[in-house]
PDB file of C-alpha atoms in Angstrom:
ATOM      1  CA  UNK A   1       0.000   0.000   0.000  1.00 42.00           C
ATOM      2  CA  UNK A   2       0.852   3.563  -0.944  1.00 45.00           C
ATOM      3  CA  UNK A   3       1.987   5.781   1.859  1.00 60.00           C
ATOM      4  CA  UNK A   4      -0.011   9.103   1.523  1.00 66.00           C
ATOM      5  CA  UNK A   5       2.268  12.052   1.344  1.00 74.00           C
ATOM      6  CA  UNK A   6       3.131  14.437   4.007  1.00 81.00           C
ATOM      7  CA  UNK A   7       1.312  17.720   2.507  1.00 81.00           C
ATOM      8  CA  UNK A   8      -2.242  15.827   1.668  1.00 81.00           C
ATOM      9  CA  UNK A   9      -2.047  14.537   5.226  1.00 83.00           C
ATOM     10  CA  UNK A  10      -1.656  18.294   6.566  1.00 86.00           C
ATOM     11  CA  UNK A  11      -4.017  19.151   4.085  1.00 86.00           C
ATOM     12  CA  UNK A  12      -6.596  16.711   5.843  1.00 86.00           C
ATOM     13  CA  UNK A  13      -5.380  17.234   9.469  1.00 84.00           C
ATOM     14  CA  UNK A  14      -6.899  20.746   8.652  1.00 86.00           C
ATOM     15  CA  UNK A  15     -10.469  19.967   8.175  1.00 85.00           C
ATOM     16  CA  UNK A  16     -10.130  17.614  11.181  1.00 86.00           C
ATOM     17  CA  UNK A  17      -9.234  14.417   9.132  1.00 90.00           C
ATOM     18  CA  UNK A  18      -6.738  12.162  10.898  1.00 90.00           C
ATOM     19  CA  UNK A  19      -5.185   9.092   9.520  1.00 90.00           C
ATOM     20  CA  UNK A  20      -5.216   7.158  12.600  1.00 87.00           C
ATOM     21  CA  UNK A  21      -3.761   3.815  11.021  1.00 85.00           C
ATOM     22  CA  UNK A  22      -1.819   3.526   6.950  1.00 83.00           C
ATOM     23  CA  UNK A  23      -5.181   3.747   5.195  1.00 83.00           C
ATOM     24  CA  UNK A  24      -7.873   4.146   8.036  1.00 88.00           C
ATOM     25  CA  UNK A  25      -8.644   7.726   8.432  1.00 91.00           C
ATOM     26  CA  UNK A  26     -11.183   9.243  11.022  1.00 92.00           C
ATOM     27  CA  UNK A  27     -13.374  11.857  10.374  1.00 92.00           C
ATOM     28  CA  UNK A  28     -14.071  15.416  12.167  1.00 88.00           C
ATOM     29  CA  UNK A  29     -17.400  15.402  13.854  1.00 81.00           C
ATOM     30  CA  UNK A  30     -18.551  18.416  16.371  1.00 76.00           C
ATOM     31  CA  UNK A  31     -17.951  15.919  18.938  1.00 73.00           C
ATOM     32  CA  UNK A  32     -14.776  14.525  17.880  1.00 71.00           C
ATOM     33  CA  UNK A  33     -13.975  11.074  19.986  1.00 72.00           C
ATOM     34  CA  UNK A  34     -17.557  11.157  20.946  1.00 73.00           C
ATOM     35  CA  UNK A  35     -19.248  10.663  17.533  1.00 80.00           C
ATOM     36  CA  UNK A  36     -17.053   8.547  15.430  1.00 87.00           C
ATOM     37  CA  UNK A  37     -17.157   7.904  11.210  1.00 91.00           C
ATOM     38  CA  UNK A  38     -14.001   5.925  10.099  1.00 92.00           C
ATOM     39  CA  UNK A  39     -12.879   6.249   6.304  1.00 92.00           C
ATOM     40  CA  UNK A  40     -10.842   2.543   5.305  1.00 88.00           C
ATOM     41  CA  UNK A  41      -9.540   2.671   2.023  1.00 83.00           C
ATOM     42  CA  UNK A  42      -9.512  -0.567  -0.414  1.00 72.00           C
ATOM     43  CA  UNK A  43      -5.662  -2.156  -1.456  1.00 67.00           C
ATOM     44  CA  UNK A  44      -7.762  -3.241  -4.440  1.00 66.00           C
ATOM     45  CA  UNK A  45      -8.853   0.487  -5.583  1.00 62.00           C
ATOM     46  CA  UNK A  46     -12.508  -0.179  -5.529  1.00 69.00           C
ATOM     47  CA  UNK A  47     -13.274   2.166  -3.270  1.00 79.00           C
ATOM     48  CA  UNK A  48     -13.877   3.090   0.451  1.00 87.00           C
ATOM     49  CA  UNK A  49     -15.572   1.969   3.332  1.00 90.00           C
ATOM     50  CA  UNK A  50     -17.640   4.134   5.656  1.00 93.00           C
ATOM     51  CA  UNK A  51     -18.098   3.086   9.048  1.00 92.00           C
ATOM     52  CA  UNK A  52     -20.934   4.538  10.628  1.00 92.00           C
ATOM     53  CA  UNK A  53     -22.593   8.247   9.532  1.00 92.00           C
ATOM     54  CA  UNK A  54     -23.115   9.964  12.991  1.00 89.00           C
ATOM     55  CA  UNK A  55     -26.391  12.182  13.418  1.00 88.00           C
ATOM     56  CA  UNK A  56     -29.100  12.929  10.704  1.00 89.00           C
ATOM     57  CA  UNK A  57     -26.876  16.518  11.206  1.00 91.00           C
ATOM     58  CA  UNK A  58     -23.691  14.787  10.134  1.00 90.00           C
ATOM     59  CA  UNK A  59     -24.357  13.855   6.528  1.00 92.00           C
ATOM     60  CA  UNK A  60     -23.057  16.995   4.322  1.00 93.00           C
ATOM     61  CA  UNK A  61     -20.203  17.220   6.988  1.00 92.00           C
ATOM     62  CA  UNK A  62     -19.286  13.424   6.057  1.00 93.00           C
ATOM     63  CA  UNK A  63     -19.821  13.860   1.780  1.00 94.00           C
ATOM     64  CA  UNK A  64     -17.338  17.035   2.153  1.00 93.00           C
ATOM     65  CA  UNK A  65     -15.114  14.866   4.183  1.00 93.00           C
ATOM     66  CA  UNK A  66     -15.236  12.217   1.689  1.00 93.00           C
ATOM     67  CA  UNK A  67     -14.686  13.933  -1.125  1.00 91.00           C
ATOM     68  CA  UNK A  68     -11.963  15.434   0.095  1.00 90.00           C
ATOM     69  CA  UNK A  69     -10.442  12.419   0.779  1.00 88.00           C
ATOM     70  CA  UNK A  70     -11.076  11.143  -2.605  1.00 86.00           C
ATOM     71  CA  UNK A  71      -9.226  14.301  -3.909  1.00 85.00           C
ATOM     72  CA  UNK A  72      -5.711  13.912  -1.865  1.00 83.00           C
ATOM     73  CA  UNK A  73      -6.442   9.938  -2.632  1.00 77.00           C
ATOM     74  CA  UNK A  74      -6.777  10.682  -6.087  1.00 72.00           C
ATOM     75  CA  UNK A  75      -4.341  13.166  -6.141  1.00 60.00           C
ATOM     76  CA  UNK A  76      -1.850  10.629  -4.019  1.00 52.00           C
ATOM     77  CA  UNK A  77      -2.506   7.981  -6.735  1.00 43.00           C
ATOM     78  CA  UNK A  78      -2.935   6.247  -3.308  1.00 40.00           C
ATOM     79  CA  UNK A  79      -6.484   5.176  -4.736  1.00 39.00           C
ATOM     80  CA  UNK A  80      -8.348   5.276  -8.171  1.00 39.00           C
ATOM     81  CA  UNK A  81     -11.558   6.584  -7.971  1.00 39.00           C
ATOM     82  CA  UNK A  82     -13.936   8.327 -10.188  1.00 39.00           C
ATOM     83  CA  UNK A  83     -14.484  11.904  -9.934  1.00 40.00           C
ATOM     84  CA  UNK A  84     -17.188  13.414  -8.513  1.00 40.00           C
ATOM     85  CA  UNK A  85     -19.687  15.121 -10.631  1.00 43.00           C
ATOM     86  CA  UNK A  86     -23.586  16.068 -11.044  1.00 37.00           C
ATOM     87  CA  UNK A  87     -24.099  12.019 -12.421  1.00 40.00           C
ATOM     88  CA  UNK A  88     -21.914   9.751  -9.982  1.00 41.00           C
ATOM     89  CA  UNK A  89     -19.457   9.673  -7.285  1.00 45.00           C
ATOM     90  CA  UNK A  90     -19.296   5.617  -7.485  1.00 47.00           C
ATOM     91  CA  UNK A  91     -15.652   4.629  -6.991  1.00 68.00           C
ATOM     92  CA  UNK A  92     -15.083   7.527  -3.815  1.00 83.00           C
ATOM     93  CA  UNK A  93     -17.091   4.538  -1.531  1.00 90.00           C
ATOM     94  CA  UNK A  94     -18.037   1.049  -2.181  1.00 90.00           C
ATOM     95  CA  UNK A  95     -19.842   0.117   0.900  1.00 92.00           C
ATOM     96  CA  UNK A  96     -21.208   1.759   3.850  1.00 94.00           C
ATOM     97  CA  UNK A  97     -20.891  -0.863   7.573  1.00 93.00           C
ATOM     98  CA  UNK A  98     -23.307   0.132  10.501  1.00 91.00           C
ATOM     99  CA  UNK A  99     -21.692  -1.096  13.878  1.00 87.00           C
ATOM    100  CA  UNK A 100     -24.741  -0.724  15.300  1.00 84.00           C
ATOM    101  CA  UNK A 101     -28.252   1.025  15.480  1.00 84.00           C
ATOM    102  CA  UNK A 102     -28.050   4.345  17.739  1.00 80.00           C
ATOM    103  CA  UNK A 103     -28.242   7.336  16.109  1.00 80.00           C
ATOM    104  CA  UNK A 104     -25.254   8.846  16.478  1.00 82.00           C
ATOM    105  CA  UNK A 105     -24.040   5.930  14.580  1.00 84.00           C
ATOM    106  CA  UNK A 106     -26.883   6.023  11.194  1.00 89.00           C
ATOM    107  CA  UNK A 107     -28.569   9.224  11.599  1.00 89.00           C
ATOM    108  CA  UNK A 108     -27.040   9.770   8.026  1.00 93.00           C
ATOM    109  CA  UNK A 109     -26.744   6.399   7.071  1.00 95.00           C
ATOM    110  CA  UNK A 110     -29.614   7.005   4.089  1.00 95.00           C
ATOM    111  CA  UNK A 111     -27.924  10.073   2.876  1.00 94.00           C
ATOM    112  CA  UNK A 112     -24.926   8.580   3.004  1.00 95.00           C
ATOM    113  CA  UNK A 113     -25.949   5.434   0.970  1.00 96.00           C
ATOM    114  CA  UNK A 114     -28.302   7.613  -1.519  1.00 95.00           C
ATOM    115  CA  UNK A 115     -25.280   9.902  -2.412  1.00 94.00           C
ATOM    116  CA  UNK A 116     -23.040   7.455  -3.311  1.00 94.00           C
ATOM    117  CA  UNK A 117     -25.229   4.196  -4.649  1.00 94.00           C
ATOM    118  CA  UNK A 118     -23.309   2.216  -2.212  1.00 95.00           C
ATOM    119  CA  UNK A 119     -24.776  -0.595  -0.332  1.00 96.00           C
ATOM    120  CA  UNK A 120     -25.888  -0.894   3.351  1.00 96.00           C
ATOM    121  CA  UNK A 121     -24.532  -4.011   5.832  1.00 94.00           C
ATOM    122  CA  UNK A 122     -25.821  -4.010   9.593  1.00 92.00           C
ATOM    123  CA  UNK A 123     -25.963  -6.968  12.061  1.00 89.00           C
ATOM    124  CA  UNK A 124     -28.943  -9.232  10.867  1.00 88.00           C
ATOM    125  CA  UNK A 125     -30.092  -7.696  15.217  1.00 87.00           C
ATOM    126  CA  UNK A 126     -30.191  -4.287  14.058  1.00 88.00           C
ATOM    127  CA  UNK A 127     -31.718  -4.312  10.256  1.00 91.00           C
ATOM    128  CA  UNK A 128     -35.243  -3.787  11.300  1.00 89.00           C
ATOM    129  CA  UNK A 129     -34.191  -0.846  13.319  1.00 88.00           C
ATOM    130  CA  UNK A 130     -31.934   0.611  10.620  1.00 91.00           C
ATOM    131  CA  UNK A 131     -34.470   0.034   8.014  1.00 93.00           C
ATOM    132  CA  UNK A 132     -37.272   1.898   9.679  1.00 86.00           C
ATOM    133  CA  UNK A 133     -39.291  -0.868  10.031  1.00 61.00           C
ATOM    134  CA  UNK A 134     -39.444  -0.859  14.274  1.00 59.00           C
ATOM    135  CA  UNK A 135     -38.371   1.398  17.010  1.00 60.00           C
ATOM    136  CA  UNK A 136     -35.281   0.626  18.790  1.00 61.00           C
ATOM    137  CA  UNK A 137     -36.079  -1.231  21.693  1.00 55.00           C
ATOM    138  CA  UNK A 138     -35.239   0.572  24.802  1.00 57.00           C
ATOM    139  CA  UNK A 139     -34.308  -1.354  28.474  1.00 57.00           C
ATOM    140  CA  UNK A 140     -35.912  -0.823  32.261  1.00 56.00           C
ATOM    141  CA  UNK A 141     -33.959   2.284  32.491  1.00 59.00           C
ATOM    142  CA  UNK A 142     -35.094   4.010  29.550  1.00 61.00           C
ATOM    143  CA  UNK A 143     -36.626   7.659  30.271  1.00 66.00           C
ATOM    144  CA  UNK A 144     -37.633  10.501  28.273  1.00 67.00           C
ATOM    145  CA  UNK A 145     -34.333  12.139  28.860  1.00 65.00           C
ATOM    146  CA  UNK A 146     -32.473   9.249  27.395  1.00 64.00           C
ATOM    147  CA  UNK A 147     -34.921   9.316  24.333  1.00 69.00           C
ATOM    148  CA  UNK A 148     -33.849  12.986  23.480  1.00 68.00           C
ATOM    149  CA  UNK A 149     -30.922  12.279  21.559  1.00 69.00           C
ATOM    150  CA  UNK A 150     -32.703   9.670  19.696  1.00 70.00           C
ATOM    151  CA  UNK A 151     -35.872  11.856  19.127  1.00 72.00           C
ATOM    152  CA  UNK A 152     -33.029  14.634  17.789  1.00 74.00           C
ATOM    153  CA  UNK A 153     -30.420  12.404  16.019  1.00 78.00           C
ATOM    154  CA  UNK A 154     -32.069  10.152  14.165  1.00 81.00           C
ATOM    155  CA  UNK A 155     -32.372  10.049  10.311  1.00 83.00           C
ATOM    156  CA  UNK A 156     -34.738   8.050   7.916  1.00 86.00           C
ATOM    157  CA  UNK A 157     -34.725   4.195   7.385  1.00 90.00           C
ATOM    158  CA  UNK A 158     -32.405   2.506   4.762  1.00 94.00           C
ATOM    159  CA  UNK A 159     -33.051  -0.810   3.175  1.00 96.00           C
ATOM    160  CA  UNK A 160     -30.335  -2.688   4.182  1.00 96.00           C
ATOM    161  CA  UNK A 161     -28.208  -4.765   1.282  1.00 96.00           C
ATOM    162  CA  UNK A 162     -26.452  -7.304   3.696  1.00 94.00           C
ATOM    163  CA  UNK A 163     -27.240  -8.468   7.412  1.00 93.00           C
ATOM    164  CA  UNK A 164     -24.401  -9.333   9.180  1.00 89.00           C
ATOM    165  CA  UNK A 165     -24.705 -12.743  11.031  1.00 85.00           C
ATOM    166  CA  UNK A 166     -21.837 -13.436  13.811  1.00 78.00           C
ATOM    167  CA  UNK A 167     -18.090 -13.518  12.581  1.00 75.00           C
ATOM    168  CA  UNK A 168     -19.371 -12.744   8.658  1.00 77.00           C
ATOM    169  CA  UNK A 169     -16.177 -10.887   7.374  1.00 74.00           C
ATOM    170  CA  UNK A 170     -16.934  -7.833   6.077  1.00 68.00           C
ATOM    171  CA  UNK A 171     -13.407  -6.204   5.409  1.00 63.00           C
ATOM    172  CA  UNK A 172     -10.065  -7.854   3.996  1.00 57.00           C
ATOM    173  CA  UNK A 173      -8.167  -5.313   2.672  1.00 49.00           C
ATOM    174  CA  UNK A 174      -4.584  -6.485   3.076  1.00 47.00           C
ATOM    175  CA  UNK A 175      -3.842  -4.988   6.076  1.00 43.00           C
ATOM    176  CA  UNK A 176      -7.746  -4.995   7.892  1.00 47.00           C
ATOM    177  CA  UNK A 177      -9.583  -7.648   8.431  1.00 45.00           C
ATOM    178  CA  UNK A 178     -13.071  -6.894  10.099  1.00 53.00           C
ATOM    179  CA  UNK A 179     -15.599  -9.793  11.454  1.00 52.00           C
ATOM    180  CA  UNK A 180     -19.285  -8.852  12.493  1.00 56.00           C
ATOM    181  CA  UNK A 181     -19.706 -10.103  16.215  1.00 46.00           C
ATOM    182  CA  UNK A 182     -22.913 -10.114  18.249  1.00 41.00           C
ATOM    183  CA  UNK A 183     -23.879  -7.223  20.192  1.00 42.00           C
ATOM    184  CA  UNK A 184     -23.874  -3.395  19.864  1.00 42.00           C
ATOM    185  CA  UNK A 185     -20.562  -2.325  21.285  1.00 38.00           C
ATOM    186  CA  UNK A 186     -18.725  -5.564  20.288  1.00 36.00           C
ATOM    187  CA  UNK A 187     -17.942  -4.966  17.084  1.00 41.00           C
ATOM    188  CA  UNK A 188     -14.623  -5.548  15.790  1.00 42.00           C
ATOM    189  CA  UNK A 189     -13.316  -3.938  12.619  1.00 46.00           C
ATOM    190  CA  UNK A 190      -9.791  -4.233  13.078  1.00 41.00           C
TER     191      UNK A 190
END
């Protein structure tokens, strides 16, 4: 794998884009550490992977950041993808992974997958949720002032392409290797 250059890394560290690992980069959210989107880039050139999509607030923050990467990518020759134009901007992201179903995780998960014509993969658990089809279920403790945040933060339903069934492999990229694993903070993606 390509190691990107010095100058499109400082051009990235100043909209709030770190490269936290040789091709994983993490995008700036107004909550940085708290809300968390990770860009993984392909070996094979087919594109990127989005992990999560934050709030239903986050999703023109995420295309810029995207795009941007594509550019220094492109730029870097550290990835081929298509420019972006009015038609298409297939080839900046092939695939968009939910970890799980809160929305600070897939409030923009539809925009996100609309934009870019990519497909959709959440635990086989959380589909219904992120598809719109039920309400999240909520536990004993549950009380209006936990529901704020989801009342606030979360975005539309997205039919989702792939449901992710315990240890399915969703990432091999050379130097990632991601398995799905049961339940909502035990996800492992490298």
């Amino acid at each position: 794998m390509t190691k990107m250059l010095k100058p499109a890394l400082d051009r990235l560290n100043r909209l709030g884009i770190q490269q936290i690992a040789p091709g994983v980069f993490q995008l700036h959210h107004i909550l940085p550490n708290v809300l968390n989107t990770f860009f993984l880039t392909s070996q094979d050139n087919s594109g990127g992977v989005l992990v999560d999509a934050g709030t239903i607030f986050c999703g023109r923050r995420i295309t810029n950041q995207i795009d941007a990467l594509a550019k220094e990518l492109r730029h870097d020759t550290y990835m081929d993808v298509a420019s972006s134009d009015s038609e298409s901007d297939r080839g900046v992201l092939s695939l968009h992974v939910l970890t799980h179903v809160h929305p600070d995780h897939n409030g923009a998960s539809k925009h996100i997958c609309t934009r870019y014509g990519v497909p959709y993969w959440v635990g086989e658990g959380d589909a219904d949720v992120a598809e719109g089809a039920r309400s999240m279920v909520v536990g004993p403790t549950w009380s209006p002032f936990h529901s704020l945040p989801y009342d606030l933060w979360s975005g539309a339903g997205h039919p989702v392409d792939r449901r992710l069934k315990d240890d399915d492999e969703i990432l091999d990229t050379g130097f990632i290797q991601g398995n799905f694993m049961p339940g909502a903070y035990s996800r492992a993606l490298w």
